[in-house]
Amino acid sequence: MTLKKGVRHGGKRDYYEVLGLQRGASEDEIKKAYRKLAKQYHPDLNHDNPGAEAKFKEVNEANDVLSDPQKRQKYDQFGHAGIDPSYGGSSYGGGFGGFGMGDGIDLGDIFDSIFGGGMGMRSTGSTGGPRRGSDIAVSLEISFMEACKGITHNIEVNRAETCDTCNGNGAKPGTTPKTCPECNGQGKIRVQQRTILGAMSTTQTCSRCQGKGKTIDIPCTTCNGAGRVQRRKKVSVNIPAGIDDGQTLCVRGEGNAGTAGGGKGDMNVRILVGKDPLFERRGFDIYCEIPITYTQCALGTELDVPTIDGSVKLTVPEGTQPDTVFRLKGKGVKRLQRDGRGDQMIKVQLEVPKHLTKQQRDFIMQLDGAFTEKNYEKREKFYSRLKKFGEDLVKGFSGQ
C-alpha cells in the first residue's frame, strides 16, 4: 500500500500534507516545517481562532510519526494502519467453527489466568513514570604493572545526560508537558481487533506519547523534546590493585541518564591487561624465569632478581639444579577485596655456553675429568637402574 499526498484515509489527512512536505523529505525539512506550523497554530497565540488547537494537534501527530524513522517507514508502507493497528479495523464479527468468543475478549486476561501474568501481555498502572537509564559498556587497556599496583584512569565516554535547558522534561522553558489525551496519562491504550476467533483486545504502548503518558506542545530546542542530550564526558575510574585481564568493573551511576526523573545507569568497564616482558601472572602469583650460568649453579651465588616492587636479593645455594623454583613470599599481586598478596616464583634456568673456543673446550674437558660419580648423584642413581638392562647399554649411554 502506497499513500498519495493529499488523500484522506479514514478521516485523517496524509501526514506529509499536514506538514506541507513532499514524500521523501529530509529530517531537517521535517523539523523545520514542524517548528513553523507549531508556532503558527499554537493555542496560546491563537485565542481568536477556534480551529487552531485542532490544527496544532494534527501537526504534532504528523511530526511524531515522520520524525521517527521506524514509524515513518511503517507509515510510508501501510499508511495510518501501519502505526495504529486499530485504525480502520475490520468489521469481521464471526466466531470460529460456530463457537464465537464474543466481543471484548482481552488476550491479557487469558494469558494472566493461564500463566499467572507471566507472559507480559498486560500491565497495570502508568508506563510513563521514572525510568532508570541504561548501562553503558567500555573497554580499558592498562599495563601489567598498572593492574598489579592499581591506578586511576580518566575514560572518555559518549552518554545520554539530562538536558540542562528543560531539566529533562522535554518541554520548552516556560511550558510544561501535558497529560496525553490519547491514553489519559497511562502510556498505553486498549486496542480491539476482529479476528477469526472473534473480537479480541490487547493493550499497546500509546503511539502518541510513546508510553510516556505526557505530550509536549513546544519541544525544548536543545534536546528536541527528548529530555536528554548526548555528551562526551570524562569519567574518573579507580582501578584496584590486583585487577586481572578480562575482569569487569561496575562504576555506579556513570551510565546513561534516566527519563522522567529516573536514576542513571551504570558504566561497566572491561579491563584488558597488557603483557609484560619479565613477568607472567597466574592468579595472584607472579612467575619469572632467570638464566644463570653453570658456575653459579655449581658454586652458588647471590642474585638481584626483579619483582613488581623492585629488585630483591635471592640466594642461590651451591649445587642448585636447573629449573629449580624459588618462592618469594608475599611478593605477588594483592588479592582483590581481601588482605594479603600472592607469591613470586623465580625459576632458574641453566644456560649452557655456545660458540666455544678451543681453549674453552680444553678447560671444560679438564674440569669434567676432575669430577667423579659422587659429584653426580642423579646420574649415579640412573646408572644403577639402567644396569638391569645390561652393561653394554650403560657403557653406550655414558659414552665409554
GROMACS .gro file of C-alpha atoms in nm:
model
  400
    1MET     CA    1   0.000   0.000   0.000
    2THR     CA    2   0.143   0.338  -0.101
    3LEU     CA    3  -0.014   0.660   0.020
    4LYS     CA    4  -0.062   0.952  -0.212
    5LYS     CA    5  -0.021   1.307  -0.093
    6GLY     CA    6  -0.349   1.491  -0.038
    7VAL     CA    7  -0.563   1.177   0.005
    8ARG     CA    8  -0.757   1.127   0.327
    9HIS     CA    9  -0.759   0.786   0.489
   10GLY     CA   10  -1.045   0.711   0.723
   11GLY     CA   11  -1.087   1.080   0.811
   12LYS     CA   12  -0.718   1.156   0.870
   13ARG     CA   13  -0.510   1.368   0.635
   14ASP     CA   14  -0.183   1.245   0.494
   15TYR     CA   15   0.090   1.346   0.737
   16TYR     CA   16   0.311   1.484   0.459
   17GLU     CA   17   0.023   1.707   0.351
   18VAL     CA   18  -0.027   1.824   0.711
   19LEU     CA   19   0.334   1.947   0.724
   20GLY     CA   20   0.330   2.075   0.366
   21LEU     CA   21   0.605   1.836   0.256
   22GLN     CA   22   0.675   1.604  -0.032
   23ARG     CA   23   0.726   1.234   0.031
   24GLY     CA   24   1.096   1.169   0.078
   25ALA     CA   25   1.155   1.493   0.272
   26SER     CA   26   1.472   1.503   0.480
   27GLU     CA   27   1.484   1.509   0.860
   28ASP     CA   28   1.585   1.875   0.856
   29GLU     CA   29   1.292   1.963   0.629
   30ILE     CA   30   1.052   1.782   0.864
   31LYS     CA   31   1.194   1.958   1.168
   32LYS     CA   32   1.181   2.300   1.002
   33ALA     CA   33   0.823   2.253   0.880
   34TYR     CA   34   0.707   2.132   1.222
   35ARG     CA   35   0.858   2.428   1.408
   36LYS     CA   36   0.699   2.673   1.167
   37LEU     CA   37   0.349   2.519   1.187
   38ALA     CA   38   0.366   2.454   1.564
   39LYS     CA   39   0.432   2.822   1.621
   40GLN     CA   40   0.165   2.921   1.368
   41TYR     CA   41  -0.113   2.715   1.529
   42HIS     CA   42  -0.012   2.718   1.895
   43PRO     CA   43  -0.330   2.776   2.103
   44ASP     CA   44  -0.162   3.040   2.318
   45LEU     CA   45  -0.103   3.250   2.008
   46ASN     CA   46  -0.448   3.192   1.853
   47HIS     CA   47  -0.708   3.282   2.114
   48ASP     CA   48  -0.941   3.413   1.840
   49ASN     CA   49  -0.902   3.108   1.616
   50PRO     CA   50  -1.110   2.817   1.749
   51GLY     CA   51  -0.971   2.579   1.487
   52ALA     CA   52  -0.608   2.642   1.575
   53GLU     CA   53  -0.597   2.384   1.857
   54ALA     CA   54  -0.713   2.103   1.627
   55LYS     CA   55  -0.457   2.211   1.367
   56PHE     CA   56  -0.188   2.219   1.633
   57LYS     CA   57  -0.270   1.864   1.745
   58GLU     CA   58  -0.270   1.745   1.384
   59VAL     CA   59   0.074   1.898   1.326
   60ASN     CA   60   0.211   1.735   1.642
   61GLU     CA   61   0.071   1.398   1.542
   62ALA     CA   62   0.226   1.422   1.195
   63ASN     CA   63   0.562   1.524   1.337
   64ASP     CA   64   0.553   1.243   1.593
   65VAL     CA   65   0.534   0.987   1.312
   66LEU     CA   66   0.752   1.141   1.042
   67SER     CA   67   1.036   1.235   1.279
   68ASP     CA   68   1.066   0.872   1.395
   69PRO     CA   69   1.246   0.659   1.128
   70GLN     CA   70   1.072   0.335   1.227
   71LYS     CA   71   0.724   0.488   1.242
   72ARG     CA   72   0.785   0.674   0.920
   73GLN     CA   73   0.883   0.354   0.740
   74LYS     CA   74   0.566   0.179   0.857
   75TYR     CA   75   0.356   0.481   0.766
   76ASP     CA   76   0.507   0.505   0.417
   77GLN     CA   77   0.432   0.138   0.358
   78PHE     CA   78   0.095   0.088   0.526
   79GLY     CA   79  -0.042   0.435   0.592
   80HIS     CA   80  -0.219   0.514   0.918
   81ALA     CA   81  -0.289   0.145   0.979
   82GLY     CA   82   0.086   0.082   0.995
   83ILE     CA   83   0.122   0.290   1.310
   84ASP     CA   84  -0.223   0.234   1.463
   85PRO     CA   85  -0.348  -0.128   1.436
   86SER     CA   86  -0.699  -0.020   1.540
   87TYR     CA   87  -0.721   0.234   1.260
   88GLY     CA   88  -0.986   0.137   1.006
   89GLY     CA   89  -1.022  -0.207   1.167
   90SER     CA   90  -1.221  -0.482   1.003
   91SER     CA   91  -1.583  -0.531   1.098
   92TYR     CA   92  -1.549  -0.905   1.080
   93GLY     CA   93  -1.771  -1.045   1.353
   94GLY     CA   94  -1.785  -1.420   1.312
   95GLY     CA   95  -1.663  -1.683   1.553
   96PHE     CA   96  -1.475  -1.996   1.464
   97GLY     CA   97  -1.644  -2.319   1.377
   98GLY     CA   98  -1.969  -2.192   1.528
   99PHE     CA   99  -1.810  -2.118   1.866
  100GLY     CA  100  -1.793  -1.739   1.886
  101MET     CA  101  -1.569  -1.594   2.155
  102GLY     CA  102  -1.782  -1.285   2.187
  103ASP     CA  103  -1.682  -0.921   2.198
  104GLY     CA  104  -1.428  -0.767   2.429
  105ILE     CA  105  -1.206  -1.073   2.489
  106ASP     CA  106  -0.879  -0.949   2.639
  107LEU     CA  107  -0.580  -1.164   2.547
  108GLY     CA  108  -0.405  -1.026   2.852
  109ASP     CA  109  -0.677  -1.173   3.076
  110ILE     CA  110  -0.645  -1.511   2.904
  111PHE     CA  111  -0.269  -1.533   2.946
  112ASP     CA  112  -0.285  -1.397   3.301
  113SER     CA  113  -0.529  -1.668   3.404
  114ILE     CA  114  -0.323  -1.945   3.243
  115PHE     CA  115   0.031  -1.831   3.321
  116GLY     CA  116  -0.021  -1.616   3.626
  117GLY     CA  117   0.056  -1.291   3.446
  118GLY     CA  118   0.400  -1.406   3.342
  119MET     CA  119   0.363  -1.354   2.969
  120GLY     CA  120   0.391  -0.976   2.974
  121MET     CA  121   0.071  -0.939   2.773
  122ARG     CA  122  -0.078  -0.684   3.008
  123SER     CA  123   0.045  -0.446   3.271
  124THR     CA  124  -0.125  -0.222   3.521
  125GLY     CA  125  -0.060   0.138   3.604
  126SER     CA  126   0.108   0.405   3.401
  127THR     CA  127   0.418   0.329   3.198
  128GLY     CA  128   0.516   0.694   3.195
  129GLY     CA  129   0.685   0.706   3.536
  130PRO     CA  130   1.055   0.743   3.611
  131ARG     CA  131   1.278   0.507   3.420
  132ARG     CA  132   1.635   0.422   3.508
  133GLY     CA  133   1.891   0.499   3.241
  134SER     CA  134   2.055   0.214   3.053
  135ASP     CA  135   2.404   0.087   3.130
  136ILE     CA  136   2.698   0.156   2.902
  137ALA     CA  137   2.994  -0.072   2.836
  138VAL     CA  138   3.350   0.036   2.760
  139SER     CA  139   3.691  -0.133   2.741
  140LEU     CA  140   4.007  -0.001   2.901
  141GLU     CA  141   4.361  -0.117   2.823
  142ILE     CA  142   4.609  -0.093   3.109
  143SER     CA  143   4.965  -0.217   3.157
  144PHE     CA  144   5.068  -0.522   3.355
  145MET     CA  145   5.215  -0.308   3.633
  146GLU     CA  146   4.906  -0.085   3.647
  147ALA     CA  147   4.696  -0.396   3.707
  148CYS     CA  148   4.930  -0.508   3.985
  149LYS     CA  149   4.957  -0.172   4.157
  150GLY     CA  150   4.621  -0.011   4.082
  151ILE     CA  151   4.570   0.326   3.914
  152THR     CA  152   4.313   0.597   3.845
  153HIS     CA  153   4.221   0.640   3.478
  154ASN     CA  154   4.010   0.904   3.305
  155ILE     CA  155   3.782   0.747   3.046
  156GLU     CA  156   3.601   0.949   2.778
  157VAL     CA  157   3.253   0.815   2.703
  158ASN     CA  158   2.954   0.923   2.497
  159ARG     CA  159   2.641   0.904   2.710
  160ALA     CA  160   2.292   1.048   2.743
  161GLU     CA  161   2.266   1.324   3.001
  162THR     CA  162   1.968   1.517   3.133
  163CYS     CA  163   1.907   1.829   2.925
  164ASP     CA  164   2.006   2.137   3.123
  165THR     CA  165   1.768   2.362   2.931
  166CYS     CA  166   1.443   2.180   3.016
  167ASN     CA  167   1.567   1.984   3.320
  168GLY     CA  168   1.473   1.663   3.146
  169ASN     CA  169   1.101   1.719   3.083
  170GLY     CA  170   1.147   1.782   2.711
  171ALA     CA  171   0.935   2.097   2.704
  172LYS     CA  172   1.049   2.445   2.612
  173PRO     CA  173   1.124   2.653   2.924
  174GLY     CA  174   0.808   2.830   3.036
  175THR     CA  175   0.588   2.542   2.920
  176THR     CA  176   0.514   2.204   3.072
  177PRO     CA  177   0.427   1.860   2.934
  178LYS     CA  178   0.057   1.779   2.930
  179THR     CA  179  -0.129   1.460   3.004
  180CYS     CA  180  -0.162   1.263   2.683
  181PRO     CA  181  -0.526   1.287   2.568
  182GLU     CA  182  -0.499   0.958   2.381
  183CYS     CA  183  -0.416   0.738   2.681
  184ASN     CA  184  -0.512   0.975   2.965
  185GLY     CA  185  -0.160   0.960   3.101
  186GLN     CA  186  -0.146   0.579   3.121
  187GLY     CA  187   0.113   0.542   2.847
  188LYS     CA  188  -0.087   0.261   2.689
  189ILE     CA  189  -0.414   0.206   2.513
  190ARG     CA  190  -0.651  -0.085   2.476
  191VAL     CA  191  -0.692  -0.196   2.117
  192GLN     CA  192  -0.980  -0.413   1.999
  193GLN     CA  193  -0.947  -0.616   1.682
  194ARG     CA  194  -1.174  -0.851   1.495
  195THR     CA  195  -1.021  -1.191   1.426
  196ILE     CA  196  -1.143  -1.530   1.316
  197LEU     CA  197  -1.172  -1.608   1.688
  198GLY     CA  198  -1.394  -1.309   1.748
  199ALA     CA  199  -1.326  -0.966   1.892
  200MET     CA  200  -1.008  -0.955   2.098
  201SER     CA  201  -0.848  -0.668   2.282
  202THR     CA  202  -0.490  -0.613   2.387
  203THR     CA  203  -0.302  -0.329   2.547
  204GLN     CA  204  -0.035  -0.148   2.348
  205THR     CA  205   0.206   0.135   2.407
  206CYS     CA  206   0.039   0.461   2.321
  207SER     CA  207   0.171   0.571   1.982
  208ARG     CA  208   0.105   0.935   2.052
  209CYS     CA  209   0.315   0.973   2.366
  210GLN     CA  210   0.537   0.666   2.314
  211GLY     CA  211   0.437   0.529   2.652
  212LYS     CA  212   0.539   0.841   2.843
  213GLY     CA  213   0.187   0.943   2.938
  214LYS     CA  214   0.273   1.303   2.852
  215THR     CA  215   0.275   1.508   2.534
  216ILE     CA  216   0.478   1.816   2.462
  217ASP     CA  217   0.327   2.106   2.270
  218ILE     CA  218   0.650   2.302   2.224
  219PRO     CA  219   0.960   2.085   2.248
  220CYS     CA  220   1.281   2.208   2.404
  221THR     CA  221   1.506   2.330   2.124
  222THR     CA  222   1.817   2.188   2.288
  223CYS     CA  223   1.705   1.824   2.313
  224ASN     CA  224   1.416   1.834   2.063
  225GLY     CA  225   1.177   1.711   2.329
  226ALA     CA  226   1.379   1.404   2.428
  227GLY     CA  227   1.473   1.540   2.769
  228ARG     CA  228   1.826   1.407   2.721
  229VAL     CA  229   2.124   1.500   2.508
  230GLN     CA  230   2.434   1.310   2.402
  231ARG     CA  231   2.754   1.442   2.550
  232ARG     CA  232   3.113   1.327   2.567
  233LYS     CA  233   3.228   1.312   2.928
  234LYS     CA  234   3.543   1.223   3.118
  235VAL     CA  235   3.483   0.975   3.397
  236SER     CA  236   3.747   0.906   3.661
  237VAL     CA  237   3.772   0.532   3.730
  238ASN     CA  238   3.968   0.383   4.017
  239ILE     CA  239   4.131   0.059   3.905
  240PRO     CA  240   4.203  -0.151   4.216
  241ALA     CA  241   4.535  -0.325   4.265
  242GLY     CA  242   4.504  -0.691   4.168
  243ILE     CA  243   4.256  -0.650   3.882
  244ASP     CA  244   4.308  -0.917   3.617
  245ASP     CA  245   4.271  -0.934   3.241
  246GLY     CA  246   3.909  -0.975   3.126
  247GLN     CA  247   3.750  -0.867   3.455
  248THR     CA  248   3.478  -0.601   3.457
  249LEU     CA  249   3.441  -0.308   3.694
  250CYS     CA  250   3.094  -0.167   3.758
  251VAL     CA  251   3.103   0.210   3.812
  252ARG     CA  252   2.769   0.300   3.968
  253GLY     CA  253   2.572   0.593   3.833
  254GLU     CA  254   2.801   0.672   3.540
  255GLY     CA  255   2.576   0.533   3.266
  256ASN     CA  256   2.301   0.700   3.064
  257ALA     CA  257   2.065   0.940   3.237
  258GLY     CA  258   1.716   0.817   3.315
  259THR     CA  259   1.389   0.968   3.200
  260ALA     CA  260   1.111   1.135   3.395
  261GLY     CA  261   1.338   1.168   3.696
  262GLY     CA  262   1.472   0.812   3.683
  263GLY     CA  263   1.823   0.740   3.808
  264LYS     CA  264   2.134   0.695   3.596
  265GLY     CA  265   2.251   0.361   3.470
  266ASP     CA  266   2.594   0.217   3.540
  267MET     CA  267   2.916   0.205   3.340
  268ASN     CA  268   3.071  -0.140   3.301
  269VAL     CA  269   3.445  -0.120   3.231
  270ARG     CA  270   3.608  -0.432   3.086
  271ILE     CA  271   3.977  -0.441   3.175
  272LEU     CA  272   4.234  -0.552   2.918
  273VAL     CA  273   4.580  -0.607   3.070
  274GLY     CA  274   4.889  -0.593   2.852
  275LYS     CA  275   5.174  -0.845   2.858
  276ASP     CA  276   5.499  -0.787   3.049
  277PRO     CA  277   5.844  -0.882   2.913
  278LEU     CA  278   5.961  -1.022   3.252
  279PHE     CA  279   5.660  -1.139   3.448
  280GLU     CA  280   5.373  -1.380   3.398
  281ARG     CA  281   5.072  -1.379   3.623
  282ARG     CA  282   4.884  -1.690   3.738
  283GLY     CA  283   4.606  -1.597   3.974
  284PHE     CA  284   4.768  -1.376   4.234
  285ASP     CA  285   5.115  -1.529   4.192
  286ILE     CA  286   5.390  -1.387   3.971
  287TYR     CA  287   5.631  -1.609   3.774
  288CYS     CA  288   5.970  -1.504   3.641
  289GLU     CA  289   6.243  -1.710   3.472
  290ILE     CA  290   6.610  -1.611   3.522
  291PRO     CA  291   6.904  -1.760   3.327
  292ILE     CA  292   7.215  -1.844   3.534
  293THR     CA  293   7.550  -1.997   3.446
  294TYR     CA  294   7.692  -2.339   3.519
  295THR     CA  295   7.932  -2.185   3.767
  296GLN     CA  296   7.652  -2.007   3.954
  297CYS     CA  297   7.455  -2.329   3.978
  298ALA     CA  298   7.752  -2.531   4.094
  299LEU     CA  299   7.914  -2.289   4.337
  300GLY     CA  300   7.606  -2.091   4.444
  301THR     CA  301   7.561  -1.717   4.418
  302GLU     CA  302   7.354  -1.418   4.529
  303LEU     CA  303   7.138  -1.256   4.262
  304ASP     CA  304   6.943  -0.933   4.234
  305VAL     CA  305   6.609  -1.052   4.097
  306PRO     CA  306   6.320  -0.831   3.978
  307THR     CA  307   5.979  -0.818   4.148
  308ILE     CA  308   5.682  -0.589   4.093
  309ASP     CA  309   5.809  -0.390   4.394
  310GLY     CA  310   6.166  -0.359   4.267
  311SER     CA  311   6.474  -0.581   4.295
  312VAL     CA  312   6.543  -0.810   4.592
  313LYS     CA  313   6.833  -1.036   4.689
  314LEU     CA  314   6.796  -1.408   4.613
  315THR     CA  315   7.048  -1.659   4.749
  316VAL     CA  316   7.112  -1.948   4.510
  317PRO     CA  317   7.272  -2.228   4.712
  318GLU     CA  318   7.564  -2.443   4.594
  319GLY     CA  319   7.459  -2.732   4.374
  320THR     CA  320   7.131  -2.573   4.260
  321GLN     CA  321   6.980  -2.780   3.980
  322PRO     CA  322   6.840  -2.635   3.655
  323ASP     CA  323   6.470  -2.534   3.666
  324THR     CA  324   6.471  -2.504   4.044
  325VAL     CA  325   6.189  -2.272   4.157
  326PHE     CA  326   6.238  -2.033   4.448
  327ARG     CA  327   5.937  -1.881   4.624
  328LEU     CA  328   5.935  -1.519   4.744
  329LYS     CA  329   5.651  -1.498   4.994
  330GLY     CA  330   5.419  -1.201   4.966
  331LYS     CA  331   5.585  -1.059   4.654
  332GLY     CA  332   5.295  -1.135   4.424
  333VAL     CA  333   4.975  -0.945   4.340
  334LYS     CA  334   4.739  -0.800   4.600
  335ARG     CA  335   4.430  -1.012   4.648
  336LEU     CA  336   4.110  -0.836   4.545
  337GLN     CA  337   3.864  -0.746   4.822
  338ARG     CA  338   4.072  -0.914   5.092
  339ASP     CA  339   4.403  -0.882   5.270
  340GLY     CA  340   4.727  -1.040   5.163
  341ARG     CA  341   4.922  -1.090   4.845
  342GLY     CA  342   5.026  -1.380   4.632
  343ASP     CA  343   5.388  -1.500   4.598
  344GLN     CA  344   5.653  -1.461   4.332
  345MET     CA  345   5.815  -1.768   4.183
  346ILE     CA  346   6.172  -1.743   4.048
  347LYS     CA  347   6.270  -2.026   3.816
  348VAL     CA  348   6.643  -2.053   3.746
  349GLN     CA  349   6.737  -2.180   3.401
  350LEU     CA  350   7.084  -2.315   3.334
  351GLU     CA  351   7.225  -2.157   3.020
  352VAL     CA  352   7.478  -2.383   2.851
  353PRO     CA  353   7.754  -2.182   2.680
  354LYS     CA  354   7.774  -2.183   2.300
  355HIS     CA  355   8.037  -2.098   2.037
  356LEU     CA  356   8.328  -2.227   2.245
  357THR     CA  357   8.689  -2.165   2.152
  358LYS     CA  358   8.944  -2.448   2.158
  359GLN     CA  359   9.088  -2.317   2.481
  360GLN     CA  360   8.745  -2.309   2.643
  361ARG     CA  361   8.676  -2.663   2.527
  362ASP     CA  362   9.004  -2.783   2.675
  363PHE     CA  363   8.926  -2.619   3.008
  364ILE     CA  364   8.585  -2.788   3.020
  365MET     CA  365   8.737  -3.127   2.939
  366GLN     CA  366   8.992  -3.085   3.215
  367LEU     CA  367   8.717  -2.984   3.459
  368ASP     CA  368   8.499  -3.277   3.360
  369GLY     CA  369   8.787  -3.516   3.417
  370ALA     CA  370   8.825  -3.388   3.771
  371PHE     CA  371   8.474  -3.493   3.867
  372THR     CA  372   8.379  -3.836   3.999
  373GLU     CA  373   8.048  -4.016   4.017
  374LYS     CA  374   8.000  -3.877   4.367
  375ASN     CA  375   7.961  -3.532   4.212
  376TYR     CA  376   7.662  -3.655   4.007
  377GLU     CA  377   7.403  -3.809   4.238
  378LYS     CA  378   7.123  -3.821   3.984
  379ARG     CA  379   7.337  -3.982   3.715
  380GLU     CA  380   7.468  -4.243   3.961
  381LYS     CA  381   7.115  -4.342   4.057
  382PHE     CA  382   7.014  -4.358   3.693
  383TYR     CA  383   7.306  -4.589   3.603
  384SER     CA  384   7.222  -4.824   3.886
  385ARG     CA  385   6.870  -4.862   3.749
  386LEU     CA  386   6.999  -4.897   3.395
  387LYS     CA  387   7.228  -5.191   3.479
  388LYS     CA  388   6.941  -5.440   3.478
  389PHE     CA  389   6.917  -5.384   3.101
  390GLY     CA  390   7.284  -5.479   3.052
  391GLU     CA  391   7.632  -5.335   3.091
  392ASP     CA  392   7.658  -5.256   2.719
  393LEU     CA  393   7.365  -5.013   2.747
  394VAL     CA  394   7.531  -4.842   3.043
  395LYS     CA  395   7.857  -4.801   2.850
  396GLY     CA  396   7.676  -4.670   2.547
  397PHE     CA  397   7.483  -4.412   2.746
  398SER     CA  398   7.790  -4.286   2.933
  399GLY     CA  399   7.999  -4.270   2.617
  400GLN     CA  400   8.260  -4.514   2.746
   0.00000   0.00000   0.00000
